[in-house]
XYZ file of C-alpha atoms in Angstrom:
203
model
C 46.410 26.809 3.776
C 43.472 25.308 1.973
C 40.879 27.852 0.936
C 37.639 27.699 2.907
C 34.561 27.088 0.810
C 31.269 28.210 2.239
C 28.641 25.529 2.837
C 25.853 25.829 0.260
C 22.480 26.794 1.656
C 20.422 23.880 2.933
C 17.718 24.326 0.311
C 20.295 23.886 -2.459
C 21.400 20.450 -1.275
C 20.092 17.423 -3.221
C 18.592 15.830 -0.101
C 16.755 19.000 0.847
C 15.508 19.369 -2.724
C 14.210 15.814 -2.659
C 12.407 16.484 0.612
C 10.805 19.608 -0.805
C 9.811 17.793 -3.982
C 8.306 14.979 -1.938
C 6.327 17.433 0.195
C 5.025 19.156 -2.935
C 3.933 15.804 -4.353
C 2.088 14.917 -1.142
C 0.394 18.315 -1.088
C -0.697 17.906 -4.698
C -2.123 14.427 -4.067
C -4.040 15.524 -0.968
C -5.451 18.603 -2.713
C -6.448 16.514 -5.729
C -8.276 14.047 -3.478
C -10.053 16.864 -1.676
C -11.220 18.257 -5.005
C -12.299 14.978 -6.577
C -13.651 13.144 -3.529
C -14.908 15.862 -1.160
C -17.069 13.500 0.880
C -14.014 11.460 1.969
C -11.571 12.485 4.672
C -7.977 13.269 3.712
C -6.788 13.399 7.312
C -5.208 10.001 6.638
C -4.282 8.820 3.147
C -2.268 5.792 2.047
C 0.157 6.359 -0.817
C 1.571 3.275 -2.560
C 4.527 3.589 -4.934
C 4.347 0.582 -7.243
C 7.869 1.050 -8.582
C 9.768 1.720 -5.372
C 7.672 -0.914 -3.563
C 6.869 1.294 -0.616
C 3.776 2.559 1.129
C 3.423 5.767 3.113
C 0.747 6.871 5.525
C 0.042 10.573 5.098
C -1.453 12.143 8.219
C -2.540 15.766 8.054
C -0.371 16.315 4.992
C 2.781 14.777 6.490
C 4.374 11.347 6.002
C 4.022 9.623 9.371
C 4.869 5.998 8.491
C 6.710 4.237 5.659
C 6.649 0.492 4.934
C 8.363 -1.797 2.441
C 5.762 -3.715 0.423
C 5.386 -5.887 -2.654
C 3.008 -5.276 -5.515
C 2.367 -7.741 -8.328
C 5.159 -9.712 -9.939
C 3.600 -8.798 -13.305
C 3.612 -5.086 -12.537
C 0.822 -2.526 -12.577
C -2.498 -2.816 -14.381
C -6.205 -2.975 -13.680
C -7.522 -5.580 -16.114
C -9.308 -8.610 -14.670
C -7.146 -11.712 -15.019
C -3.942 -9.730 -15.510
C -2.531 -10.611 -12.067
C -1.326 -6.993 -11.907
C -1.772 -4.390 -9.187
C -4.291 -1.693 -10.148
C -3.384 1.979 -10.062
C -5.459 5.020 -9.162
C -7.562 6.063 -6.199
C -9.125 3.397 -4.003
C -10.758 3.260 -0.603
C -10.574 0.643 2.127
C -13.929 -1.082 1.711
C -13.539 -3.670 4.475
C -11.141 -4.448 7.308
C -10.957 -8.157 8.088
C -9.075 -10.110 10.746
C -9.097 -7.927 13.849
C -7.501 -9.800 16.743
C -6.209 -12.706 14.648
C -2.848 -14.127 15.674
C 0.175 -12.996 13.671
C 0.616 -15.354 10.723
C -3.009 -16.541 10.655
C -3.915 -17.853 7.204
C -7.127 -16.566 5.604
C -8.940 -18.319 2.774
C -11.757 -16.449 1.015
C -11.441 -13.907 3.831
C -12.194 -16.535 6.474
C -9.868 -17.325 9.387
C -8.680 -20.915 8.853
C -7.214 -21.228 12.335
C -3.871 -22.223 10.771
C -0.653 -20.284 11.332
C 1.823 -19.856 8.484
C 5.564 -20.296 8.767
C 6.975 -16.848 8.030
C 9.776 -17.097 5.482
C 12.399 -14.358 5.677
C 14.956 -15.551 3.135
C 14.996 -13.884 -0.280
C 15.013 -17.275 -2.029
C 12.421 -18.947 0.189
C 9.022 -19.658 -1.332
C 5.745 -20.568 0.300
C 3.706 -23.540 -0.906
C 0.743 -21.202 -1.480
C -0.108 -17.566 -2.161
C -1.148 -17.170 1.456
C -3.059 -14.171 2.784
C -2.020 -13.757 6.398
C -2.752 -11.817 9.599
C -4.979 -8.947 8.350
C -6.905 -7.956 5.214
C -7.717 -4.470 3.958
C -10.024 -5.033 0.964
C -9.790 -2.228 -1.590
C -12.516 -0.792 -3.812
C -11.707 1.383 -6.815
C -12.991 4.952 -6.921
C -12.412 5.757 -10.610
C -14.859 4.363 -13.215
C -13.130 2.643 -16.154
C -9.810 2.866 -14.296
C -10.319 0.601 -11.297
C -14.096 0.567 -10.839
C -16.719 -1.296 -12.868
C -16.562 -3.619 -15.853
C -13.426 -5.714 -16.250
C -11.214 -3.353 -14.206
C -13.052 -3.475 -10.864
C -10.536 -3.778 -8.010
C -13.149 -4.905 -5.480
C -14.395 -7.689 -7.749
C -10.770 -8.653 -8.405
C -10.280 -9.108 -4.619
C -7.399 -6.675 -4.374
C -6.195 -6.540 -0.766
C -3.472 -5.082 1.387
C -2.495 -8.110 3.474
C 0.241 -9.904 5.340
C 2.414 -12.491 3.603
C 4.359 -15.551 4.673
C 7.041 -14.610 2.095
C 8.470 -11.632 3.966
C 11.879 -12.177 2.385
C 10.461 -11.176 -1.018
C 9.206 -7.773 0.102
C 10.696 -4.859 -1.800
C 10.178 -6.499 -5.189
C 7.193 -7.500 -7.278
C 5.924 -10.783 -5.846
C 2.123 -10.931 -5.566
C -0.659 -11.856 -7.986
C -2.180 -8.365 -7.761
C -2.484 -7.593 -4.068
C -0.224 -5.430 -1.914
C 1.810 -7.541 0.490
C 3.245 -6.368 3.831
C 5.173 -7.787 6.755
C 2.776 -9.321 9.228
C 3.566 -6.977 12.092
C 3.416 -4.028 9.695
C -0.081 -4.939 8.501
C -1.232 -5.242 12.123
C 0.134 -1.742 12.788
C -1.492 -0.362 9.640
C -4.811 -2.059 10.415
C -4.950 -0.208 13.736
C -4.029 3.160 12.176
C -6.615 3.372 9.395
C -10.368 3.006 9.112
C -12.755 1.827 6.447
C -13.144 4.478 3.719
C -9.549 5.644 4.130
C -8.381 6.686 0.658
C -5.558 4.714 -0.961
C -3.610 6.060 -3.952
C -1.583 3.551 -5.986
C 0.868 5.203 -8.366
C 3.680 4.086 -10.689
C 5.996 6.687 -9.136
């Protein structure tokens, strides 16, 4: 008869360890935000992982939603003209596009009245770097990191927005912004408010 081996305790399993590590990371981020930006609420915080290409909504210290996204094709960086996605702490400065039809194309933050064809194939490419459906315009909170001078995220027009290239999500694809599925950005738009804190990290 084969010898019975006892099941290791749950907290020794790799998955459980990863969950605990993730919870500790969230706790650290929230506490750091509370310390550094005490006038801003941490009831809801957006956490963007620029390597794993995912975004999480943290509500009351717990991950409540996770979305696949795309950051910049050229990676992470804050310098004006770099076409990279800036890191560090931001806030949602403006929400634009409430009520717009899914796939609506925005130019210079204005509703054009045109609806994009949503491309879902990995090899499909749009004819333009279209901003679709909703816009969450980000402003940096850290001087010399993403605020002021030639690293100012707001002046660089860094948005969270919908894309007509949904098939490219999960890999670097933008020119600096954070891209989402169109339905996902509608859902996010309704969940967060202006001044919600947004943390963009390389891991």
